Structures are given as C-alpha cells and as structure tokens.
Coordinates of C-alpha atoms and ligand atoms in Angstrom, one line a residue:
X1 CA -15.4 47.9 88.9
X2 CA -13.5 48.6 86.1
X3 CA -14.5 50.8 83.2
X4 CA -12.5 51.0 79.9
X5 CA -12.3 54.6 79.1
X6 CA -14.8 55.4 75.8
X7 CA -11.8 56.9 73.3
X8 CA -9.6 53.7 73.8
X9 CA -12.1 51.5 73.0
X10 CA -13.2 53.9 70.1
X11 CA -9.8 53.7 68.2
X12 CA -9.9 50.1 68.5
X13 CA -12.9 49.8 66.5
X14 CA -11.3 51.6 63.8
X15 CA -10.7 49.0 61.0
X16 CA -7.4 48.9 59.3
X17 CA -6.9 50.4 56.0
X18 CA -6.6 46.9 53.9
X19 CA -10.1 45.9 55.2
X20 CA -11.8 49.4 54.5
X21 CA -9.9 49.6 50.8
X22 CA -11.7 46.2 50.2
X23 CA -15.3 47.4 51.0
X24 CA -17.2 47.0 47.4
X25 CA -18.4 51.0 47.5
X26 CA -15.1 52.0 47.2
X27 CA -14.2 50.1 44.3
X28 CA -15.1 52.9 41.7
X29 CA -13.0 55.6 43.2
X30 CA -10.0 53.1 42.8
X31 CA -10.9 52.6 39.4
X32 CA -11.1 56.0 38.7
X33 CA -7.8 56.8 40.8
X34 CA -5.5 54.2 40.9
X35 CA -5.3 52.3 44.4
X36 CA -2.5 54.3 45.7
X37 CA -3.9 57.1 45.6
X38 CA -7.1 56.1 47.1
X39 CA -5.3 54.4 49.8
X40 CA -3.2 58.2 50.7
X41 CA -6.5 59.6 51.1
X42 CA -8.0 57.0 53.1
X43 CA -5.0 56.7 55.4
X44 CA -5.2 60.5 56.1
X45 CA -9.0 60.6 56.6
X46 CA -8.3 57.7 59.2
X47 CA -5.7 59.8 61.1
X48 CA -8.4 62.3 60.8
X49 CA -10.5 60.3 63.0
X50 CA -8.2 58.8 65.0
X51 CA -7.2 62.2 66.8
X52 CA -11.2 63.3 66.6
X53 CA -11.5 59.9 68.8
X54 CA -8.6 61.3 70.8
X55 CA -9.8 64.2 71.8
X56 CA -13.3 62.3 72.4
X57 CA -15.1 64.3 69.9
X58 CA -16.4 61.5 68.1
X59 CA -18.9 58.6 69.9
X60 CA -18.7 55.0 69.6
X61 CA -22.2 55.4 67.2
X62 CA -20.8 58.5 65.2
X63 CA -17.6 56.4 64.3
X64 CA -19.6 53.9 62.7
X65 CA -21.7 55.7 60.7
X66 CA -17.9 57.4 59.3
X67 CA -16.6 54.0 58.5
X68 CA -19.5 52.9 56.6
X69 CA -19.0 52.3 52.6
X70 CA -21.3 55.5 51.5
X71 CA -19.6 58.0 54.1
X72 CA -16.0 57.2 53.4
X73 CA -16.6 57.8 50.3
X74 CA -18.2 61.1 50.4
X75 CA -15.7 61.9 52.6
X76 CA -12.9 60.8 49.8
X77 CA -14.7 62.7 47.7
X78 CA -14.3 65.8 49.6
X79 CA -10.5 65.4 50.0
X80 CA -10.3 64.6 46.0
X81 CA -12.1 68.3 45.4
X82 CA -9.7 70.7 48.5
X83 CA -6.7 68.4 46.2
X84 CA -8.4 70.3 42.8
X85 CA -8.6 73.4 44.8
X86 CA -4.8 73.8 44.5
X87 CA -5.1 73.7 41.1
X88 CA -4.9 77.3 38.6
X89 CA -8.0 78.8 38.5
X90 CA -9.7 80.6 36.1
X91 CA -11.3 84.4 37.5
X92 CA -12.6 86.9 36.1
X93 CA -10.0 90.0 35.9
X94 CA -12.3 93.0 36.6
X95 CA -9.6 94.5 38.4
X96 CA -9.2 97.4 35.9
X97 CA -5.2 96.0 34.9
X98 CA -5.3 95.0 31.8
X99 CA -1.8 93.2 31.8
X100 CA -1.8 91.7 35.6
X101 CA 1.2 90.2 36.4
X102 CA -0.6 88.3 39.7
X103 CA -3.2 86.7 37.2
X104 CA -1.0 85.7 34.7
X105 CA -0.3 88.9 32.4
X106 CA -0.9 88.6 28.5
X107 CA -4.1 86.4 27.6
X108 CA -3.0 83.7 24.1
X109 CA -5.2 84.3 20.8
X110 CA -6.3 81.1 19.4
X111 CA -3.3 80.5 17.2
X112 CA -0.7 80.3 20.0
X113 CA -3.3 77.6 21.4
X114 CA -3.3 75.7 18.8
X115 CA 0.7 75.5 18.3
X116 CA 1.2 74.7 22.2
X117 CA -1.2 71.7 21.8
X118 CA 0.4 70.9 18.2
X119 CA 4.2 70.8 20.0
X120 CA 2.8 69.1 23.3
X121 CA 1.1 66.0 21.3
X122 CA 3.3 65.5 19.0
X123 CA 7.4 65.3 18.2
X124 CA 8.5 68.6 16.1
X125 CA 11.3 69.5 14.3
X126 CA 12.0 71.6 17.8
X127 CA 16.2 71.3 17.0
X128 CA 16.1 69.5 13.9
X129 CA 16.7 71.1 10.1
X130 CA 14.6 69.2 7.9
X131 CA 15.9 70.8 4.7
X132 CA 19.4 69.3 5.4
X133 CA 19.0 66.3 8.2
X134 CA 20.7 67.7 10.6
X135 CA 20.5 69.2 14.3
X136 CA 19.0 72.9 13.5
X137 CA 18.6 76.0 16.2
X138 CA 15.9 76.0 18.6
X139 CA 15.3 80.1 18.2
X140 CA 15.7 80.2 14.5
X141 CA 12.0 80.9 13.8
X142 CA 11.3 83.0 16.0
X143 CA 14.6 84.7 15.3
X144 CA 13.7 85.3 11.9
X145 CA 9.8 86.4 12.8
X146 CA 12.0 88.9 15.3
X147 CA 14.2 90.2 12.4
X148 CA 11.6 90.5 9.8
X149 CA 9.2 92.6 12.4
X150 CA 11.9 94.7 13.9
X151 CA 14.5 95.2 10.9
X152 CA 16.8 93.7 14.2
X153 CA 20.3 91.8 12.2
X154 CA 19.3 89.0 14.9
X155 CA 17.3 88.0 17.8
X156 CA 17.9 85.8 20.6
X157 CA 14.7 84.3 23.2
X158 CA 14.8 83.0 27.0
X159 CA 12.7 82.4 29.6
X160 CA 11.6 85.9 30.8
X161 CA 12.8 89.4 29.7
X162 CA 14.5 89.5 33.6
X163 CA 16.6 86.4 32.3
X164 CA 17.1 88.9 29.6
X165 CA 18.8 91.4 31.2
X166 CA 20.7 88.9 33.3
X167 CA 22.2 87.3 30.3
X168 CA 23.2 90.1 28.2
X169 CA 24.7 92.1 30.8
X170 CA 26.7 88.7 32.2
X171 CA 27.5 88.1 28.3
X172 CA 28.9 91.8 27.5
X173 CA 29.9 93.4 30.9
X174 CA 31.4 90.2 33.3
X175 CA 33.6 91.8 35.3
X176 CA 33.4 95.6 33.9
X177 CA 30.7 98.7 34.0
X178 CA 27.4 99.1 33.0
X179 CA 26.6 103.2 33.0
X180 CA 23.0 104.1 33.6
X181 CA 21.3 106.9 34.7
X182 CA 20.0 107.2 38.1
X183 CA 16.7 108.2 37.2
X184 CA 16.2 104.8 35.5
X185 CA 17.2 102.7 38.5
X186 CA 14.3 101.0 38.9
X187 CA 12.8 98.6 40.7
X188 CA 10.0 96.3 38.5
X189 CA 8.4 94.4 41.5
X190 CA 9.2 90.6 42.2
X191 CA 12.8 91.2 43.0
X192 CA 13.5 92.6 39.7
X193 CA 15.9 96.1 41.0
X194 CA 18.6 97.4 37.7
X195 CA 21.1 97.3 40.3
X196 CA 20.9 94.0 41.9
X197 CA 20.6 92.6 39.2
X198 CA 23.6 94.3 37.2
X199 CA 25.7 92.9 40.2
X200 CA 23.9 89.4 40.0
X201 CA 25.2 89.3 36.3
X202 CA 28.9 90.3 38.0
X203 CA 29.3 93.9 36.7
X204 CA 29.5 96.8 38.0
X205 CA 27.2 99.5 38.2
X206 CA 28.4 103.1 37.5
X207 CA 25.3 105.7 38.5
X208 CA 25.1 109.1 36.6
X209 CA 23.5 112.4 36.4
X210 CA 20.8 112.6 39.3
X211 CA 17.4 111.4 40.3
X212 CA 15.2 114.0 38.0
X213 CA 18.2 115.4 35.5
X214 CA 20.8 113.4 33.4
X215 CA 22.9 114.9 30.6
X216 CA 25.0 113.7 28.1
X217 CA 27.8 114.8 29.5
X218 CA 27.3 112.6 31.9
X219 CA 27.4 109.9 30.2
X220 CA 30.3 111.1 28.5
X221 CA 32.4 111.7 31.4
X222 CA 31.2 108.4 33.1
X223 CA 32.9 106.3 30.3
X224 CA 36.5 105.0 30.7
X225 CA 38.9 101.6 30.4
X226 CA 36.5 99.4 32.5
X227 CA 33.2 100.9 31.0
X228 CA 31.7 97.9 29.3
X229 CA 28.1 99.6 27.4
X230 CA 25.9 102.3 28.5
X231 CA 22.2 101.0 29.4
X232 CA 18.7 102.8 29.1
X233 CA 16.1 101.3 30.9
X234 CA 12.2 102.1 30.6
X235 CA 11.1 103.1 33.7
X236 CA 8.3 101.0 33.3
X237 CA 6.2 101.6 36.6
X238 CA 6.6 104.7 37.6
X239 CA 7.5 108.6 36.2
X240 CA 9.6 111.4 36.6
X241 CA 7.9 114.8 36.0
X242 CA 8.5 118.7 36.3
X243 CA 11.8 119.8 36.2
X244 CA 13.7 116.7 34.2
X245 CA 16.5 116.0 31.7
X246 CA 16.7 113.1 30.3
X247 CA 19.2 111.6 27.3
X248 CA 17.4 110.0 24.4
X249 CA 18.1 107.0 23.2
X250 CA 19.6 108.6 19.8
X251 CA 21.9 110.6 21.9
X252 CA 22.7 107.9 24.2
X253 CA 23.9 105.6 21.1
X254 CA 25.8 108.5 19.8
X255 CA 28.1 108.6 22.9
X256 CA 28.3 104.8 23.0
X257 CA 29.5 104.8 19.6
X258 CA 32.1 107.7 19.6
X259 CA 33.9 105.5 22.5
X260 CA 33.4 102.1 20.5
X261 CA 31.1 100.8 23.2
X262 CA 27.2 99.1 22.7
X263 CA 23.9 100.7 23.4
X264 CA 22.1 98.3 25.6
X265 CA 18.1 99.2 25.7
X266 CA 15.7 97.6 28.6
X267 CA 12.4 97.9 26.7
X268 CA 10.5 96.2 29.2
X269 CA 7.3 96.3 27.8
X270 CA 8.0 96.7 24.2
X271 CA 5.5 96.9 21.7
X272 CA 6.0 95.6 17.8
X273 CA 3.5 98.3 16.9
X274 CA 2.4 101.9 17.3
X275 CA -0.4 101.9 20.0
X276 CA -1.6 105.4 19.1
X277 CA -3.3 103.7 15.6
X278 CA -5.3 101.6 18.1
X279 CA -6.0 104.7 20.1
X280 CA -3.9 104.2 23.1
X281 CA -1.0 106.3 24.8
X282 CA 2.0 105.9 22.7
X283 CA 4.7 103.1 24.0
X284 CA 8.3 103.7 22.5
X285 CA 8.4 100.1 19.6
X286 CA 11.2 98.5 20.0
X287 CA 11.9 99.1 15.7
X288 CA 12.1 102.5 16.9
X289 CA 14.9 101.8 19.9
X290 CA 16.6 99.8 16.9
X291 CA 16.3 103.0 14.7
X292 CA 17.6 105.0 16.9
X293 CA 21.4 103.6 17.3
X294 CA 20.4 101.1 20.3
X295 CA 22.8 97.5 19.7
X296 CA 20.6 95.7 21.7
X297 CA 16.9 95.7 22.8
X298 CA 15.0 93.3 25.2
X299 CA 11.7 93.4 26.4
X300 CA 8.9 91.1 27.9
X301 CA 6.6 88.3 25.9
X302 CA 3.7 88.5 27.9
X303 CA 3.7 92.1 28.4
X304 CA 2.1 94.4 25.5
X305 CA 3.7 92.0 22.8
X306 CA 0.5 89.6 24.2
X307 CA 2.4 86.6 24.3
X308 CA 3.6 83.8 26.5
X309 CA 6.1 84.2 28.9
X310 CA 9.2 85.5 27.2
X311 CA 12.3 87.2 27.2
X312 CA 13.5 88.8 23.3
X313 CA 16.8 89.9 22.5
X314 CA 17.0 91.7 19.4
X315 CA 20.0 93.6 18.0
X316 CA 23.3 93.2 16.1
X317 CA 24.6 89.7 15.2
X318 CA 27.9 89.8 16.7
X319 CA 26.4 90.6 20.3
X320 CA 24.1 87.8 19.9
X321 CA 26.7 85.4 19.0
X322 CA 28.5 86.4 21.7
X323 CA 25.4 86.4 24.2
X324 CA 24.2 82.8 22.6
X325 CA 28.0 81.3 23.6
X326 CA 27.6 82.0 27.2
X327 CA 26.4 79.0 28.8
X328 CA 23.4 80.9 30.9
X329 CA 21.8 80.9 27.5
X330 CA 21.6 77.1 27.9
X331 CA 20.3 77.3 31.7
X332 CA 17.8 80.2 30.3
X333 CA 16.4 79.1 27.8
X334 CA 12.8 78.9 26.6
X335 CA 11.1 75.6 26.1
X336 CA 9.2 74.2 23.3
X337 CA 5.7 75.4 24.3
X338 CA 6.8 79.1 25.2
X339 CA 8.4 78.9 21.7
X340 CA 5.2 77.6 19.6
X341 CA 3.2 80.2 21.6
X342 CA 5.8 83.3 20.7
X343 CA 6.3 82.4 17.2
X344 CA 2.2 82.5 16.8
X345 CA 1.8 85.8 18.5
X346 CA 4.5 87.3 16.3
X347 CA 3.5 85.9 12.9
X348 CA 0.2 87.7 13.4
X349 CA 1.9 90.7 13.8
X350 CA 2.6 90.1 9.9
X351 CA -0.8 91.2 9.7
X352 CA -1.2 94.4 11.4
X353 CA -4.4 95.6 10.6
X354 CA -6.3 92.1 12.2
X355 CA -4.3 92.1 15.1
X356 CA -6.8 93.7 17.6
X357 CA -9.3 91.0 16.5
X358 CA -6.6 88.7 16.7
X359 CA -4.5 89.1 19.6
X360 CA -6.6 89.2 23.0
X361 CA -4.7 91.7 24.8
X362 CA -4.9 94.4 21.7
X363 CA -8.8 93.4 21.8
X364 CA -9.2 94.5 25.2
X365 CA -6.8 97.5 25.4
X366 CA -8.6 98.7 22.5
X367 CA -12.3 98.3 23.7
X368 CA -13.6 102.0 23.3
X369 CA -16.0 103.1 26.5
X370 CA -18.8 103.6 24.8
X371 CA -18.8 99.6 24.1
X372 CA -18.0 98.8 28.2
X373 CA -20.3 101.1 28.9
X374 CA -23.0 99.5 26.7
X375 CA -22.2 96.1 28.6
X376 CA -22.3 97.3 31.9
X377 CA -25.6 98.7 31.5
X378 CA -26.4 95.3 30.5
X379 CA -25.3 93.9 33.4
X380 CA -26.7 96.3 35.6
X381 CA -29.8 94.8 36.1
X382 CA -28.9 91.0 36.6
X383 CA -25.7 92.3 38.6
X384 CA -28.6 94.2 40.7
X385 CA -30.6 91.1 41.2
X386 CA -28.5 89.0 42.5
X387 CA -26.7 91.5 45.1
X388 CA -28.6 91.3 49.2
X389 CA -31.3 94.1 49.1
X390 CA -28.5 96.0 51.6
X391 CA -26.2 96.7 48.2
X392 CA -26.7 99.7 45.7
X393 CA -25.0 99.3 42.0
X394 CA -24.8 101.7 39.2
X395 CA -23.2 101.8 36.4
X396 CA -19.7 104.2 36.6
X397 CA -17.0 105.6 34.4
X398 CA -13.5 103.9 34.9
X399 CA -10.4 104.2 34.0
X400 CA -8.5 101.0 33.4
X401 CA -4.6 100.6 33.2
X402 CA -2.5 98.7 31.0
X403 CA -0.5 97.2 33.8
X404 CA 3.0 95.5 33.5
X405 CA 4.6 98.7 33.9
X406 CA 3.4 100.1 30.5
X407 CA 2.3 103.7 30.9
X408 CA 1.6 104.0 34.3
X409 CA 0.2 107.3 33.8
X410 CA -2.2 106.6 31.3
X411 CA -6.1 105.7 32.0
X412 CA -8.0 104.2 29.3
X413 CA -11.4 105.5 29.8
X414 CA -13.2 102.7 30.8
X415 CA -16.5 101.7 32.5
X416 CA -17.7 99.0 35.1
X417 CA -20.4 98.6 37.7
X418 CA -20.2 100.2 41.1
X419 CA -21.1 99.0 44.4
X420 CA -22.0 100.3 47.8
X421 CA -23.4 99.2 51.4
X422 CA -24.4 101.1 54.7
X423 CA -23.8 97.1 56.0
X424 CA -20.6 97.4 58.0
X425 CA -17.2 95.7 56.6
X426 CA -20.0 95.0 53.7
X427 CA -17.7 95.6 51.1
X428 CA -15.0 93.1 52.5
X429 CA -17.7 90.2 52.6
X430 CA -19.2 90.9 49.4
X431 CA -15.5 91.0 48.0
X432 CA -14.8 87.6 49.5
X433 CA -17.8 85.7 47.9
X434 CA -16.9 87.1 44.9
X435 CA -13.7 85.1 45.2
X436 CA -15.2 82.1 46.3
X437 CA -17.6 81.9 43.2
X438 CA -16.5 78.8 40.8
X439 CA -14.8 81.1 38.8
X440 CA -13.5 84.0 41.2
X441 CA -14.9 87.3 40.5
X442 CA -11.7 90.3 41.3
X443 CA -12.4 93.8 41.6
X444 CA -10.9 96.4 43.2
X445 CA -12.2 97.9 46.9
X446 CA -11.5 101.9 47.0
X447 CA -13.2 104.8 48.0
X448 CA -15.9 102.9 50.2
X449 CA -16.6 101.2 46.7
X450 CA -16.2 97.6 45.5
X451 CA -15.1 98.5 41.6
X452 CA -15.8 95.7 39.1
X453 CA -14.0 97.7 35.2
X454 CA -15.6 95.4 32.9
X455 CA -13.1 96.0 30.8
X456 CA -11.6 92.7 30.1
X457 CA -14.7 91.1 30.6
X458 CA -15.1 89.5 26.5
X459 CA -18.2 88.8 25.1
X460 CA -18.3 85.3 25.3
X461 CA -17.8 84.9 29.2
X462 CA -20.9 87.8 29.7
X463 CA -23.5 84.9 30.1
X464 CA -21.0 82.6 32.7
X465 CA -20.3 85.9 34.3
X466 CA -24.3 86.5 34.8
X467 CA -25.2 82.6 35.7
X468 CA -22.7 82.5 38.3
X469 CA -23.7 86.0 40.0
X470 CA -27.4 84.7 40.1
X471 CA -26.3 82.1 42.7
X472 CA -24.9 85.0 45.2
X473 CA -28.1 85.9 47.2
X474 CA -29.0 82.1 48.1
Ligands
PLP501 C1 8.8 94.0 33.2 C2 10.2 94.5 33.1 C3 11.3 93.6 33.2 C4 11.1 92.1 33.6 O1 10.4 91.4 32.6 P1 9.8 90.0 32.9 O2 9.4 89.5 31.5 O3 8.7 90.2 33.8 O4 10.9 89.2 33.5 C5 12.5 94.1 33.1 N1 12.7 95.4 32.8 C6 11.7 96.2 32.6 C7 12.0 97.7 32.2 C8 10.4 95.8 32.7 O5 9.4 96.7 32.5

C-alpha cells in the first residue's frame, strides 16, 4: 500500500496565483491598489503557505479555509498594514529634549506648512526672475531674509549645517590649514567629528593651545604661509569648566585680521534672537558672531532657528561668491521645499515679539512650569486610570533640555508625571506599550522611574494623548 505523504498532496492543492487574483472578493482590494500590487502580496502570502505546508504545520482542512475569498483577504489586509508600519510615525516627544535629533528636531509653525504644500502643488518661480524673464537664484530670498535679520553682506543655504562646514572649509582652505583650538574639537554625534571632517573637505588641521586653556598667542604663533582661516566652533554638546582660557570670538577675528586671513564661526545651533527675553539660558546670536569680526557664520535650520532641515552661511560677499562657485554647492544644495519652509520660519522672525506664539519650538522652550505643571496635574488622574492597579504616578518637577547641542548645561524647569512599580522589569513593559500605542508615547526610564516631561506636549494633542492612554489597561 502506498500512501502519498499529507504535505505533497497539500502544496498541490494550492491554487495558482491567476486563479486566486480572479476570485470576485478580491476585486476591491485591486481596485483600491492596482493589480500589481495585489498580486506581490498574494504571491508572498502563497510562499507563506507553501513552506507552513512544508514543514506540515498546516492540514489539508486549514489550507482551505486560507485560500478562501474572505481569508485571503484579511490576510492581504494584514500585509497592506506591517507595509504602513514602515512608514514615519507620529509620537509623542515626552522625552524631556526639546530639539531631538532621533525624532526629527525643530517642529514647522503653520506658515512653513503652508509654503511646502504651496511649492509642492504647484510650479514656482523657484530659479526664475519674474521682474526681468530670466533664470533668477534659487537662495536669493532667503539670502536677503538672512541679510536683513543678521546685518550679514550675504548668505548662502545647503542641505544641513554639516554640508556647511564641509563646503566652506573645501571652498576657502583646499589644500591649506584650518587653526582651531583643541578645546573645540568636537564631536556632534552622527559622524559629525571638526577633524574628520576638516580632512574630508581636504585641509589640514592645525590643533592649538590645550584641552581646557587656549590663548591668543596661540593662535598667533599657529599662523603661517599655509594657514588658510582660523575657526571657532560651539562646543555644542558638551562643556569645559574650572580652570579654562578660552579666546573670544572678537579676539579671534582680531588675529585673523592682522595676518589678512578670515574668521570662520561654527554656530551650530545659532539663534536669530536673544533667548534670555523669552527667559531661557543665553545662546551666543549669530548677529552677535557677525558683530564681533567673525567673516563667516553657519549654523543649523532645524536646531533653535526652528526650521526645516538647513544649513546657513552668512558672512561677507566675497567668501560667499567664492563658496557659491565651488561645485559642492551644486551637489549640496537645498531643494525647493527645505527652501519654502526656511524662508517662512525666518520672515516671522521680522516679527519678534509673536514669535513664541508663532514658531513651535520657541512655544515650547518658552512654556513656564507653573503651566506644565498645571497640565500634568490634569493628567494625573486619567494618566492614573488607565495605568494596571501595580503602577503609582504623581505628578514631579523636571527639568527638560533644549537638545541639539544647545546649552547642554541648562535645565529648563519643567514638570511631567512620574511612574513606579514593585512589578519586576515593570518599567521596561510599561515603556514598551507606550511605544506600541497608535501614536508612540517616549519617555525616558531613570532612577527606577519611567519619566514622561510634558513639556512638548501642546494643548491641542492633550485629549489624543488621554484617549489613547485610556486603551492601556484592556
Ligand atoms: C549640530 C551641529 C553641526 C551639524 O549641524 P546639522 O545641521 O545637524 O548638520 C555642526 N556643528 C555644530 C557646532 C553643531 O552643533
């Protein structure tokens, strides 16, 4: 006797992909997705099968109940939503960093939306001078916003204020040395190290002074027939305290000049306007580097500015020339919806005294604690309910940080809701529902404490925020 093993016969029965993309109850999804697409997931969910049958998980009565019309589509249904998965998703940043570069820095006001959308639907006069009928500049406007916010003779824009620093110093030191001091070496995070990348742009670097003390002198002594500029950069993330030296910008500019060479100033960060009137930590404004002596500035878009993804350059024509010949420029540049976005964020700063109900990042660096605090207590309760009975919260003082290497030092006194659990690796599991809610809830785990700084949590995403937390104990 003879008996046909159950798996062969099993992958027989499967039907072939033509015959299954003809059953009626699959004619909506290809009318919703196009046949081609329905046919990928249909052949992958069949593979699927076939190594279930394979491995003889699946019985002769199971497989046809998975090849009928109302199954294979559930189960194309399933594949359509893991594809959505991969998509950008919105969270909820209650992380305590204001400015976090791993969810996307700076947040757009409504403006900058508005002239995306405007430049994406429609053709603009992007490179195009109306006035004359003629091909026109790409970073003129945002040039001239640049110049009339900064007092800067002229401004150029790329992709990213790294792109920057790799353009100017490959425009103005190819070949020759860049002087910095070692105490600003630094490294920004994401491959972003002064030195490499002074050797990525092909000059040289030439290190002086030490770690904690640098003096004019030796800047001074440092400069000679190869020297190309002397650079400053912020040392964004991190600080140098007790016994230091360090050469001020005005100083710095002074010794450039004598010898005929450019001051070069890595901003990173820079901010149009004086944070102290909004009562934050003071950043150095990048009018004030330009006051200073500095020939050139850069610093960040989406840092404090509160804009998209940018790189500015701002300084004296004749370097920007030069820098806007080099054909990086062309390879950098920014395209047209970075460029609608930037030129809305900085004609608000026309306006200073609306900007931190304008621009989101102000609004939220700005929020006093008394108003967190108010809005966690609000929270407390629905927060409470929605928590296992195994979970204490209170409400806590915080202390948020502008992130993006601004300030590291500085807290801004902040408040948020504060969990605990005797439940073992409790605070791990709670941590990971949170980031599988429909819009991902991040805090921060320290101290045997899951911390949720409600800081950037606005208004208008409080009742989203409460509706979703309500679904946690089910
Ligand atoms: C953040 C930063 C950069 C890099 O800017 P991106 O816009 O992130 O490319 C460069 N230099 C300094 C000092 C910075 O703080």
């Amino acid at each position: 006797m003879t008996r046909t093993p159950p798996t062969a016969a099993s992958a027989a029965a499967l039907p072939s992909l033509d015959r299954l993309l003809r059953l009626p109850a699959l004619s909506a999804l290809i009318d919703g997705h196009g046949h081609s697409r329905v046919a990928r997931l249909l052949r992958a969910h069949l593979q699927a099968l076939r190594e279930r049958i394979s491995t003889a998980q699946l019985s002769a009565e199971q497989l046809q109940q998975a090849i009928d019309g109302p199954a294979l589509v559930a189960a194309l249904d399933a594949r359509l939503a893991a594809d959505a998965c991969l998509d950008l998703q919105p969270v909820f940043n209650l992380t305590g960093t204001v400015l976090h570069t791993n969810l996307g820095r700076a947040l757009l006001p409504e403006a900058a939306l508005r002239a995306v959308t405007r430049v994406m639907t429609a053709p603009v006069d992007l490179e195009f001078d109306l006035s004359r009928g003629r091909r026109g500049d790409r970073d003129a406007r945002v040039q001239a916003l640049v110049c009339e916010l900064t007092g800067a003779e002229a401004a150029t824009v790329v992709n990213n204020n790294a792109a920057a620093v790799l353009l100017l110093l490959n425009s103005l030191a190819n070949r020759r040395e860049v002087v910095v001091s070692r105490g600003e070496l630094v490294e920004i995070g994401g491959a972003f190290r002064i030195p490499d990348v002074i050797r990525s742009a092909g000059a040289r670097l030439r290190e002086v002074g030490t770690t904690n003390r640098t003096h004019p002198a030796d800047f001074a002594d440092a400069i000679g027939t190869r020297t190309a500029l002397l650079m400053e950069v912020h040392a964004s993330n991190y600080a140098i305290t007790g016994f230091t030296a360090k050469v001020d910008t005005a100083a710095m500019a002074a010794i450039a000049h004598e010898h005929g060479l450019p001051l070069v100033v890595d901003l990173g960060s820079g901010s149009l306007c004086d944070l102290a009137a909004f009562g934050l930590p003071r950043e150095p404004t990048v009018q004030e580097a330009l006051a200073a002596g500095a020939d050139l500035v850069s610093f960040s878009g989406d840092k404090l500015l509160g804009g998209p993804q940018a790189g500015v350059i701002a300084g004296r024509a004749d370097l920007i020339a030069r820098i806007n010949r080099n054909p990086l420029k062309r390879a950098l540049r920014m395209d047209k919806m970075g460029l609608a976005a930037l030129e809305a964020v900085l004609a608000l700063y026309r306006e200073p005294e609306l900007l931190a109900q304008r621009l989101p990042t102000l609004r939220t660096l700005s929020r006093t604690q008394g108003d967190v605090s108010a809005q966690a207590q609000r929270l407390l309760q629905p927060v409470r309910t929605g928590l296992p009975v195994d979970y204490t919260v209170e409400c806590a003082v915080m202390h948020s940080q502008i992130g993006s290497g601004a300030q590291p030092q500085a807290q801004l006194a902040s408040a948020g809701l504060h969990i605990t659990t005797a439940r073992r690796g409790g605070l791990d599991s709670l941590a990971k529902r949170l980031r599988q809610l429909p819009q991902p809830v991040l805090g921060r785990i320290a101290d045997d404490a899951l911390w949720l700084d409600l800081r950037c949590l606005e208004a208008d995403d409080e009742a989203r925020f409460v509706d979703q937390w309500s679904t946690l104990r089910a």
